[in-house]
Amino acid sequence: MATVYVKYNPYRLQTEIKINGHPMETDNTLYRLVKGKRLQEWIGSFPKELKAATNSVSFDLTFYGMEMDWEDFKEAFQQAKEAKIINEVSLTFEEGRSSEDITNKIVTVFNDLRHGPVEAFKDERLLRAFENIRTAVFPINVVATMSSGKSTLINALLSYELMPSKNEACTATITEITDTDKNFFQAIAYNTENEPIERIELLTYEEMDRLNSDDNVQRIAVDGDIPFIDANDIALRLVDTPGPNNSQNQAHKNTTYSAIKNGSNNLILYVLNGTQMGINDDATLLDYVAKQIQEGGKQVRDRFLFVVNKMDGFDPQKEGIEKAINAAKKYLNDHGIDDPQIFPCSAYTALNIRTHLKDIDVRTLTWEQMKKLPYAAKDTLTNIEKFNEFESMHLEKYSVLSPSAKRNIDFQLNQALEAEDTKQQALIHCGILSIEAAIIAYVKKYAQTRKVKDLVDSFQEVMTTSQVLAKAKTTVAENEEMAKACAQRAEAIAVRIGDGEEAKKFKERIAAFNPMDKINAEATRLQYEVEDEVNRIFHHYDDTITNKSDAKRMLNQFRDASQNCMAKLSAELESVINKELVETGEALLWEYQEKLTHFDDAAAVEDLDFHTADLVKDALQTMRASIEEWRSDSFLDAKIEEIGTTTTETKTYYEKVGQKAEEIATGTHEEKIGTEQVKTGSHVEWVGTKKVKNKNKSWWQVWKSSEIEEDVYITVDDYEERDVYKTVTDYKTIMRDIFEERTEVTEKYEAHKDEIQTAFVSLYRMKLDDGIQKSLEYAGNQIEDMKQQFSDSFDELDKLIKEKYEELESCANDQQKKEEELAQNRKILEWIEANKKEMDAILDI
């Protein structure tokens, strides 16, 4: 088992390695791997290289440094063990200490230096360089597709409702919010020419809404407070970046891709809609993000925080929250983003707690008080209960946080629980504090340490040069041999500087620097690459298009793909140009230092303990710092008509326009309607008697009565009741269609795919060629300007060298000045040593 000790200082970018107690040799592969680099740049390959350097697979490792770097160090070796690169590893952490107000202490040292005895520290160019670094802002680009809640998230981070939130396509306006720790917001609106057109001293939501709706406004620069971080540590800038589905402005799409490609010093918050994962058109951009992460390693991976927003839209009693988060991870995995940094969140809940409910104690809220609250606040009361009551809704558990950040979140949660502060508990559980913790961790790990290094570098060389010059003056004043040697070198260098032929040769070497060949070659490669990608759109369609909708769909896809490809090419080309600019500047500086080395060699003076280049290191550093400073539908319709052939045909037809009800007879049936009396015959019926004359009595028959009784009968009709029926017709209701006559003019459309492809690809190539040409012209102009600027500066440096050697000669030859300089330079050396010790103490961990 190899015993390994690693000490890493993030402020100096210094790494010390001991293997089995022995310091690492400078010609070792490990030394070259870590020298002058940030830990996150080399830690990914360190375990494998350490294995090769030690010929061991088991390690007893001690890491001395900052906790933020220790976590990355430990993770790299744990992953190496899982990947079976190493077998066993014992990890020990020794925590270094750093000043909490390190930036302020560096500023104090710099101010002391500016008021000290060395004139070089009073140079205004040095002050400008220092101030530019000190006041530099750190961008956080917030990218999202439509309806992801991007504006709500920004407002939640601001603890103030500033950004208009609308369920519609992104506007063409870029908003940049810079942290100044003011307790109000101000803004300047810019037009397409980047000219200020309006200044607002007190910015409100209503004003922002108006500016976002103004087509003349292309960018809004806002100053105010981003409350979760101190602007004195690092000035953050939240950039509301146009999303991938914003096709209104090619330049803004270029800006988005450029931020992803070239923003080594920025952070990306990529916001996804947790309730509608994968329905938006961000696939191309996510593929591009994946490419950058795969090529850039850990530091680039750390730049991307994927915020899965709108988690309040889930019902924890019905839906598995973890399932939704895993779906987000799978969605990103499918686009090639492995092990993404996921931060589930409800920005809506966080914003309302921090605004509408800020001064309200929700525990004592009465019904009457609640009725007076805005709807969003009432809705959030339910969310507070949801996030606090359901453990599955404790979103901080799912966030990718470092152990130290997790401990801090747990500490805040315990405090909130003890204080029964339900709002603070909900703020933690809804995920907003995890996002802020991740931003702070990244800022401390990368932005703040880089800022510290850049601040120190800006005046470190001035301090070194001043020290070299003071020592040289002291040496030549005290040592006659050194004085003579200095005079010899001064004379030889003066001759070479004064020699026009030497200057001519050097300027010819500068002129010969031509990185444009490399830039042109890279531009051509990128152009072919994106043309192939765009042409793939047409492979999915038949040779002949017979439908305008298909033609329009194809052209829409082509337009989107070509815009994305142009944005990617712009970002890639910008990266190439910037890289070549920096390398050209460094090469020019190296060429000048080589020239000075040749001067020293030609002077053939070996006794001096300094080199000519040492006398102008401060000026070279200043020059080095300067290197760093250095879709519409109408259009589609017109094109479709232009490319295809349309004929017309008129025909008459009947179109069903509705229905009406109609009854039809289906038969009959008898239906009883009552009864009637029907005569069936008659009969005689006795009704009584009556007296009638007796026809049988003769006149002489006295004994017989003259009247007799006779029966009386009547004839009575016989009747019977019979049912009476009527015939009823049977009907049924049917629905009959109603038709109206129509006349139709039909269009027959036909276009050949190759004609569409030729027309649009040629147009695309024109735009592409024009964009590339402008980029190349810009690069050429920048490089020529740099070469001219450096050439002029080198002339000034030549004069400065002569002046410094003249100072040294004066110290050696003028007795009175010699004595004065001795006393003064001893003080200067003591003063420089004291300031160097103070600076070392600040940077020491």
PDB file of C-alpha atoms in Angstrom, residues 8 54 75 84 158 175 194 207 238 321 406 458 466 470 474 533 599 679 724 730 829:
ATOM      1  CA  TYR A   8      -3.807  21.637  -2.407  1.00  0.00           C
ATOM      2  CA  THR A  54       3.366   4.249  -7.743  1.00  0.00           C
ATOM      3  CA  GLU A  75     -15.490  11.273  -4.676  1.00  0.00           C
ATOM      4  CA  LYS A  84     -11.906  -1.208 -10.185  1.00  0.00           C
ATOM      5  CA  LEU A 158     -34.662  37.544  -5.454  1.00  0.00           C
ATOM      6  CA  THR A 175     -32.746  40.528 -18.532  1.00  0.00           C
ATOM      7  CA  ASN A 194     -27.215  48.093 -27.475  1.00  0.00           C
ATOM      8  CA  GLU A 207     -42.513  48.487 -15.255  1.00  0.00           C
ATOM      9  CA  LEU A 238     -28.795  36.406 -12.844  1.00  0.00           C
ATOM     10  CA  ILE A 321     -42.433  12.024  -5.916  1.00  0.00           C
ATOM     11  CA  LYS A 406     -26.268  19.072   3.516  1.00  0.00           C
ATOM     12  CA  SER A 458      -2.663  41.552 -10.929  1.00  0.00           C
ATOM     13  CA  SER A 466      10.018  46.134  -7.667  1.00  0.00           C
ATOM     14  CA  ALA A 470      15.494  47.305  -5.433  1.00  0.00           C
ATOM     15  CA  THR A 474      21.380  47.734  -3.642  1.00  0.00           C
ATOM     16  CA  GLU A 533     -26.637  17.800 -39.393  1.00  0.00           C
ATOM     17  CA  PHE A 599      19.882  40.162 -25.223  1.00  0.00           C
ATOM     18  CA  LYS A 679    -131.167  -2.667 -31.736  1.00  0.00           C
ATOM     19  CA  VAL A 724    -116.906   1.189 -30.596  1.00  0.00           C
ATOM     20  CA  ASP A 730     -99.075   4.080 -36.543  1.00  0.00           C
ATOM     21  CA  LEU A 829      12.966  45.685   0.363  1.00  0.00           C
TER      22      LEU A 829
END
